[in-house]
Coordinates of C-alpha atoms in Angstrom, one line a residue:
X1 CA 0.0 0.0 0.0
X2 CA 1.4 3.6 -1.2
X3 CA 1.7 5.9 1.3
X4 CA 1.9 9.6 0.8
X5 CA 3.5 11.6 3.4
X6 CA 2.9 9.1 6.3
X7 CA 2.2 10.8 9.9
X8 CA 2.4 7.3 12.1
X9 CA 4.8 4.4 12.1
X10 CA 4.7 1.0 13.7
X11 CA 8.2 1.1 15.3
X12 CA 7.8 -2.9 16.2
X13 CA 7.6 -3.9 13.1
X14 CA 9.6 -0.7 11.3
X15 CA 7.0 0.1 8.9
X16 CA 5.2 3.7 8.5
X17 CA 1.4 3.3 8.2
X18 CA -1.2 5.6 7.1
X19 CA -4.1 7.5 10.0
X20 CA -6.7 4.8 9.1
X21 CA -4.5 1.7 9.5
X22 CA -2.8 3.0 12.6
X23 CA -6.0 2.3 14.5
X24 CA -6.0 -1.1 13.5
X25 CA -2.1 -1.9 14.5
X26 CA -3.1 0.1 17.8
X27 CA -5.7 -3.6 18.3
X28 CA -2.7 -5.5 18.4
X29 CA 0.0 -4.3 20.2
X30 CA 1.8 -7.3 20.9
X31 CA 2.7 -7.6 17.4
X32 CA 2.8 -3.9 16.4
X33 CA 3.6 -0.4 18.4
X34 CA 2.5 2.8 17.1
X35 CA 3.9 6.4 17.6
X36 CA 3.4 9.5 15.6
X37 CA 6.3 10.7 13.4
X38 CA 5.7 13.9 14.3
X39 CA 4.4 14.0 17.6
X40 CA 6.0 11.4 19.4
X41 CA 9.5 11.4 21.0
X42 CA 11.6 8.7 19.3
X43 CA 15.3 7.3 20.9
X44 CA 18.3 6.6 18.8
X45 CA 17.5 2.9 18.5
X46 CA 14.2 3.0 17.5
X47 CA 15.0 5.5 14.7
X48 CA 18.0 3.3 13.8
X49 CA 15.7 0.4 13.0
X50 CA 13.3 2.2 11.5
X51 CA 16.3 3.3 9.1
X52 CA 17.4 -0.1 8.6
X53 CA 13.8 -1.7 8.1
X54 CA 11.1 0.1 6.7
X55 CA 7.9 -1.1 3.9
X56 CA 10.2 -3.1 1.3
X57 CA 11.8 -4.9 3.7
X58 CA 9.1 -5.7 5.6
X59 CA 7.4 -6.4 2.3
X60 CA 9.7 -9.0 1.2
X61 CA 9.3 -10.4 4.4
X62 CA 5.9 -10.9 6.2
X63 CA 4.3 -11.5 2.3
X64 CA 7.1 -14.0 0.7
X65 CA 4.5 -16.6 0.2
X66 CA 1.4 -14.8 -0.2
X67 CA -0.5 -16.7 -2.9
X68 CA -1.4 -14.8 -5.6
X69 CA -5.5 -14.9 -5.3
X70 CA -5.3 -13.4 -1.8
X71 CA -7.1 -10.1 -1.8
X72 CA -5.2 -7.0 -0.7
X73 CA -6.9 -4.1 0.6
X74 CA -6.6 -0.7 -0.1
X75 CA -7.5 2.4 1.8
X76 CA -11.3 2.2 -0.5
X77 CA -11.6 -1.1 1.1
X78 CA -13.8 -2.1 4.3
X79 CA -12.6 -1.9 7.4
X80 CA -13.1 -5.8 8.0
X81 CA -10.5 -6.2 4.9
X82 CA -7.6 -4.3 5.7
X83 CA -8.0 -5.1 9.7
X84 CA -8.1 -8.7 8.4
X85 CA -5.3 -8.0 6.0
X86 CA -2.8 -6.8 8.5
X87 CA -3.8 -9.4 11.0
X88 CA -3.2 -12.1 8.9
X89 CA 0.6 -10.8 7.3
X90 CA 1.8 -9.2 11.4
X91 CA 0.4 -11.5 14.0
X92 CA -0.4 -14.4 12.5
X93 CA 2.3 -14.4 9.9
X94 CA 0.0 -16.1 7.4
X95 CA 2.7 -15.6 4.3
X96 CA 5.5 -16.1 5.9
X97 CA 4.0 -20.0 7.0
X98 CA 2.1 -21.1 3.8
X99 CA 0.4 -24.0 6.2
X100 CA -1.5 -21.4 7.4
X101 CA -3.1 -20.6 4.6
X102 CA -4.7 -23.9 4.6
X103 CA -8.6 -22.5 5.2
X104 CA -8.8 -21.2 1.9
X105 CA -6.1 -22.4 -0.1
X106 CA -7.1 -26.1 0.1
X107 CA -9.4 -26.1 -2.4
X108 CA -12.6 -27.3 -0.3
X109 CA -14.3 -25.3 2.4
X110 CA -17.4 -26.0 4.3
X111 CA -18.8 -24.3 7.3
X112 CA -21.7 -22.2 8.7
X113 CA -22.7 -18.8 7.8
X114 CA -25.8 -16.8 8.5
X115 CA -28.0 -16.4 5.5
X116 CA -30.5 -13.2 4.5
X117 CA -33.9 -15.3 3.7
X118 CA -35.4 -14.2 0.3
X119 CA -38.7 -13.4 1.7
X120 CA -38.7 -12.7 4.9
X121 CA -35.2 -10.8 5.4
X122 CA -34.3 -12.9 8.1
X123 CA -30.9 -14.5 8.9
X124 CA -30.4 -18.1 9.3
X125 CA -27.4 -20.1 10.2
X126 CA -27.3 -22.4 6.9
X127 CA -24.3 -25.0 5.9
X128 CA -22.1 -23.8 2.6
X129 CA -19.6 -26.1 0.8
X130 CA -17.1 -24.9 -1.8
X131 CA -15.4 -27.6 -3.5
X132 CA -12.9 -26.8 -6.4
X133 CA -13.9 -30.6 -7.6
X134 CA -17.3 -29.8 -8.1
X135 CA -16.8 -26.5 -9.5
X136 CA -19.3 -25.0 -7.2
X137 CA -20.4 -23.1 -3.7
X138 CA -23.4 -24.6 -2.7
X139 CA -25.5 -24.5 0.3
X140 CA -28.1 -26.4 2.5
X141 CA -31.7 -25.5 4.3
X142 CA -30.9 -28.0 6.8
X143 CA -27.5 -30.0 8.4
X144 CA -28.8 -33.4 7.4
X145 CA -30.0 -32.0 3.9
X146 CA -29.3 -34.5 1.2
X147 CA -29.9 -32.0 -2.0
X148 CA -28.5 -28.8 -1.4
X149 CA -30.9 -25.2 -1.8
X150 CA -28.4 -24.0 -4.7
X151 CA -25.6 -24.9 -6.8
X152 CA -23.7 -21.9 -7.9
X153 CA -20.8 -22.7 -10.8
X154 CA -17.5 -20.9 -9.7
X155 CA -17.2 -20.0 -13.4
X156 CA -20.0 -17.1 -12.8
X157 CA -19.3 -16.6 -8.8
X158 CA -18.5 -13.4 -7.4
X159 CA -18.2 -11.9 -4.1
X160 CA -17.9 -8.8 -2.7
X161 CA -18.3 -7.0 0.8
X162 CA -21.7 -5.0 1.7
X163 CA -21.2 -3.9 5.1
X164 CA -23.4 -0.9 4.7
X165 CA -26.2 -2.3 2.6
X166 CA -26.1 -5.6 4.7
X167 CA -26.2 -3.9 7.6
X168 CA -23.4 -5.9 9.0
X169 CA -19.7 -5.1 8.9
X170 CA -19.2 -8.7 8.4
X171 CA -21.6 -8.7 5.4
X172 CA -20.6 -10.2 2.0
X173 CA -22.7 -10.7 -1.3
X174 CA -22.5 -13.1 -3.3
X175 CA -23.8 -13.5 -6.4
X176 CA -24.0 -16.0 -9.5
X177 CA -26.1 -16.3 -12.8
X178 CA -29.5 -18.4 -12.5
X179 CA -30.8 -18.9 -16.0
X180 CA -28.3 -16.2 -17.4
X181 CA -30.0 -14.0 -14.5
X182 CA -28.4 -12.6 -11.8
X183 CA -29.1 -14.0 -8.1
X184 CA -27.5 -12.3 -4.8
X185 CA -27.3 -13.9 -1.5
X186 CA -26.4 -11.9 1.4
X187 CA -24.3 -13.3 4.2
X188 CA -22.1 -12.9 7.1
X189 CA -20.2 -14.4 10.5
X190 CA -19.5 -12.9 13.7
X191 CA -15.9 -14.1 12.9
X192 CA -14.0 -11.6 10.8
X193 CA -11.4 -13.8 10.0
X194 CA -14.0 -16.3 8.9
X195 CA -15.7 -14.6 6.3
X196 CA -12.4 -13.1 4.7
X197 CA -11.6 -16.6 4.6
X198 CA -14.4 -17.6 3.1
X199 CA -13.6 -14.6 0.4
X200 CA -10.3 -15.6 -0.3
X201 CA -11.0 -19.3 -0.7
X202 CA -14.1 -17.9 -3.4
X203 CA -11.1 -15.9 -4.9
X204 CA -8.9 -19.2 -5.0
X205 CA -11.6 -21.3 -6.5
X206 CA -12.0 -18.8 -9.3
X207 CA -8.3 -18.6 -9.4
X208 CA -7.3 -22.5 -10.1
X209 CA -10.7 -22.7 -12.3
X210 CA -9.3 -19.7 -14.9
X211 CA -6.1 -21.5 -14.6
X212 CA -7.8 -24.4 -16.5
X213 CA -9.6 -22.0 -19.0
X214 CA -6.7 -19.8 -20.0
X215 CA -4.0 -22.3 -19.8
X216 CA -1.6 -19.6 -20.9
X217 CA -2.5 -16.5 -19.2
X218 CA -0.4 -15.1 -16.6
X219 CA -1.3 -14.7 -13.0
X220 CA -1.5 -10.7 -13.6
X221 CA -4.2 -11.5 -16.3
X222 CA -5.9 -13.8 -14.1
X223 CA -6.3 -11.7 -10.3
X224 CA -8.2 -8.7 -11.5
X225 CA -11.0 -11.7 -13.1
X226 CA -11.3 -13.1 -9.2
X227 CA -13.9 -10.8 -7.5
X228 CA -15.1 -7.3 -8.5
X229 CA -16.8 -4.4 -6.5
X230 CA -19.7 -3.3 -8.5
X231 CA -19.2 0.2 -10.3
X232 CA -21.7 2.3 -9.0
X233 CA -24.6 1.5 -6.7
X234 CA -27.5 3.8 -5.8
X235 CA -31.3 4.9 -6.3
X236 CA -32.3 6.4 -9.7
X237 CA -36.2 6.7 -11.7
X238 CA -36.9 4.7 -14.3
X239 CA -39.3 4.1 -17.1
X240 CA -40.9 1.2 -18.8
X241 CA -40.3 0.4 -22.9
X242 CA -43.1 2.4 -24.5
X243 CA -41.9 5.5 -22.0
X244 CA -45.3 6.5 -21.1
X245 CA -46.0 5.2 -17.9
X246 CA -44.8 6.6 -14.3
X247 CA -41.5 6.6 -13.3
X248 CA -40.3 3.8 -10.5
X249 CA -38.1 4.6 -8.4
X250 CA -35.6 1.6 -8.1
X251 CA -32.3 0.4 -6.2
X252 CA -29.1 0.2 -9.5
X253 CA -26.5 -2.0 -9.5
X254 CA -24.0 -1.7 -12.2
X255 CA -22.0 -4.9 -12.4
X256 CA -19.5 -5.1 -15.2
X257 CA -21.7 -4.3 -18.6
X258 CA -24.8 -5.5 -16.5
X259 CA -26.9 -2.5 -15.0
X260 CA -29.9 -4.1 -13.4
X261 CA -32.2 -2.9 -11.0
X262 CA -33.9 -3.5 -7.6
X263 CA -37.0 -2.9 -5.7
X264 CA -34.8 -3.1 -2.5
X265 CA -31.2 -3.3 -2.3
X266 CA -31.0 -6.3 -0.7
X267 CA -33.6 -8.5 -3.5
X268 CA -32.3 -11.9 -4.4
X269 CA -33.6 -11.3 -8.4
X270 CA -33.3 -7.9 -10.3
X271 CA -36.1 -6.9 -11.7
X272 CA -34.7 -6.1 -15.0
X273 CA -30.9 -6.6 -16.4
X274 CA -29.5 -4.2 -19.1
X275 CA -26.8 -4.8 -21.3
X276 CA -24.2 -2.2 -21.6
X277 CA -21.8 -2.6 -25.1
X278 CA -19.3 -0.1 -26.7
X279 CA -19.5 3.0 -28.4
X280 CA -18.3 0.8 -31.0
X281 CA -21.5 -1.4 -31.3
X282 CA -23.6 2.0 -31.1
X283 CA -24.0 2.4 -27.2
X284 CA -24.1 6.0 -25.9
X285 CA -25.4 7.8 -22.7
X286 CA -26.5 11.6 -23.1
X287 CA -27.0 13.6 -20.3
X288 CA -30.8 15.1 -20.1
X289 CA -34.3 13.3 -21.2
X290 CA -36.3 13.6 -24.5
X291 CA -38.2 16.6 -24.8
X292 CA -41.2 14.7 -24.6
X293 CA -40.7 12.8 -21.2
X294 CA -43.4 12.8 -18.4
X295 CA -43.7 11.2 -14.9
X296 CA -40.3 12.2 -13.4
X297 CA -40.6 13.3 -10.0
X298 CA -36.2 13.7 -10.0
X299 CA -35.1 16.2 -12.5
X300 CA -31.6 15.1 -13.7
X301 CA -31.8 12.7 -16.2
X302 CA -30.0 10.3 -18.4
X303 CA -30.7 8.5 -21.5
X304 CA -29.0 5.6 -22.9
X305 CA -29.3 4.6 -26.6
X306 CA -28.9 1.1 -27.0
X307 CA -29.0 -0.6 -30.4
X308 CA -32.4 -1.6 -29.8
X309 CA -34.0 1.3 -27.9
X310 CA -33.6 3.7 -25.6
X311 CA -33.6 3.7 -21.4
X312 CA -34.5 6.8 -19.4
X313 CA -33.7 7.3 -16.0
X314 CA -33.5 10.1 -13.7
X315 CA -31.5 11.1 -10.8
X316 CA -32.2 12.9 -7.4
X317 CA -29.2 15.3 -7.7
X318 CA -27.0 16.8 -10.2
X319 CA -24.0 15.0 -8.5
X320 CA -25.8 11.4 -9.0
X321 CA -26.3 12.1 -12.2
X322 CA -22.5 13.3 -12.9
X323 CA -21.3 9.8 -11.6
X324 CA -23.8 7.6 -13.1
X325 CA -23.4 9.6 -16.6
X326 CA -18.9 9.1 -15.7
X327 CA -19.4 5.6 -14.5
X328 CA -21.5 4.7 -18.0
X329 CA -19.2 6.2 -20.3
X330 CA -16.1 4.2 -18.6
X331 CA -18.2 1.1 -19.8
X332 CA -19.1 2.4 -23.2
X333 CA -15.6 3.9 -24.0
X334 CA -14.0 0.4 -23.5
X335 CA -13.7 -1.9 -26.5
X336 CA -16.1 -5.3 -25.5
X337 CA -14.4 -8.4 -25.2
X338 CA -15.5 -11.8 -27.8
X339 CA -17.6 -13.5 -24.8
X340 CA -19.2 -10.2 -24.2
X341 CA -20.8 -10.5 -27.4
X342 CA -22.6 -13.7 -26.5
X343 CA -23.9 -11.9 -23.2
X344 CA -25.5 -9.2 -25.3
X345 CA -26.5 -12.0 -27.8
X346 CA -28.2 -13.1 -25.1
X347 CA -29.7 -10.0 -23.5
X348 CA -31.3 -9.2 -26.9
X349 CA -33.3 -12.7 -27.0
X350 CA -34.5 -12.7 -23.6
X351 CA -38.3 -12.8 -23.4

């Protein structure tokens, strides 16, 4: 992790550390020691091992065997992630001693997490199993289940952490394609070190699987494929086809190319999935509505012209309309991939 200017150091360990990470080495001062570079009054040896350490060499050694899929936080990240992060590389030493990394390196994983129902929003304890043999995370209504509730393929898993929209800080959504649909399940553990394992051995699943599938590609090419944090998330308007009925306020999720939107945040289906392409295949986003438009109650809108037709949505601020309009034209600036061309295939023969 870059840091800029650092204003605390972990004289323990030698390392400078930014405001927000300090808090968490403060948690474990066995391991790690904190003082203020400014503020604090430092002796001669302390300084002399600070000068003889520092981030590179603690670098090179607390993550010398850090596999590649492991996920490492940066300051946008969660607090669960980078407290997990710097527990797991100072105190318990996790890639320095690759026989630690067993829970989520072993390729098979099973264990209890608490499960948002789909109806009635409550959470259940329910037993998961991810099994790199299989090629899939499943999970059970009961313990002595025979059949579990779903199968999701690690080909189309994806996981990423939802503390605020959960409602937990332990909170992780997953989600996998149903029928070419998209499904979320919404989870968590009162064990932080749990559920980042649980992460991280979804992130090694997907890892040895694209292994397989692009024999040749390099473990650069491979890690930014393992989990993604959606693009933008948030409320906006919307309209039907024909653009003559109400608007409906609805929860957006834009997931790769995939904008789809939500009654509630935390629905297990989208109620509708939109493919986003290239400029290239004639996808744009313009800022504003057609003259024409009625039934907006929010005033900043946004249309995007699709090959097919056009979608009108509007935004509750001019700022929430600037990041939506920025966040759309990153997609639609960037050239689409071959297998992205089946997923719009497929968008454009769904009933």
């Amino acid at each position: 992790m870059l840091i800029m200017n650092p204003d605390w150091a972990s004289h323990s360990l030698g390392i400078f550390i930014c405001l927000n990470c300090s808090g968490i080495h403060r948690n474990i001062p066995q391991v790690s020691k904190v003082k203020s570079v400014r503020l604090d009054d430092w002796d001669d040896a302390q300084v002399e091992f600070m000068a003889s350490n520092g981030n590179n060499v603690a670098k090179a050694k607390y993550e010398s065997k850090m596999p590649p899929f492991y996920y490492k936080p940066t300051f946008l990240d969660c607090q669960l992630l980078r407290e997990q992060w710097i527990r797991a590389k100072y105190e318990r030493k996790e890639f320095i001693h690759s026989e630690k990394q067993e829970p989520y390196s072993a390729g098979y994983r099973e264990g209890f997490l608490w499960k948002r129902g789909r109806d009635n929003g409550q959470f259940l304890s329910r037993k998961f199993v991810l099994s790199e043999r299989e090629g899939a995370l499943k999970y059970f209504n009961r313990n002595d289940a025979k059949e579990p509730k779903a199968i999701m393929k690690i080909e189309h898993l994806n996981a990423t952490f939802q503390p605020a929209k959960i409602g937990n800080p332990h909170g992780l959504q997953i989600t996998y394609l149903k029928d070419n649909s998209t499904r979320n399940i919404f989870v968590y553990h009162e064990d932080g070190k749990e559920i980042v394992d649980w992460f991280n051995a979804i992130r090694a699943a997907r890892f040895h699987y694209l292994q397989v599938a692009f024999p040749g590609a390099s473990d650069a090419d491979l890690v930014p494929k393992l989990s993604r944090n959606y693009l933008k998330e948030g409320y906006m308007e919307k309209t039907g086809p024909k653009q003559t009925e109400g608007f409906k306020k609805r929860w957006f999720t834009m997931d790769d190319r995939r904008l789809m939107y939500f009654k509630d945040p935390l629905d297990a289906f989208a109620r509708g999935e939109v493919f986003i392409g290239s400029k290239e295949n004639s996808y744009k986003v313009l800022e504003g509505l057609p003259p024409s438009t009625q039934g907006n109650h929010w005033q900043h809108g946004i249309t995007i012209v699709t090959p097919d037709r056009k979608f009108l949505f509007a935004c509750e601020t001019e700022d929430d309309q600037l990041e939506w309009i920025t966040t759309f034209q990153k997609v639609i600036s960037r050239p689409m991939l071959p297998q992205e061309y089946a997923v719009e295939a497929h968008f454009k023969h769904k009933p």
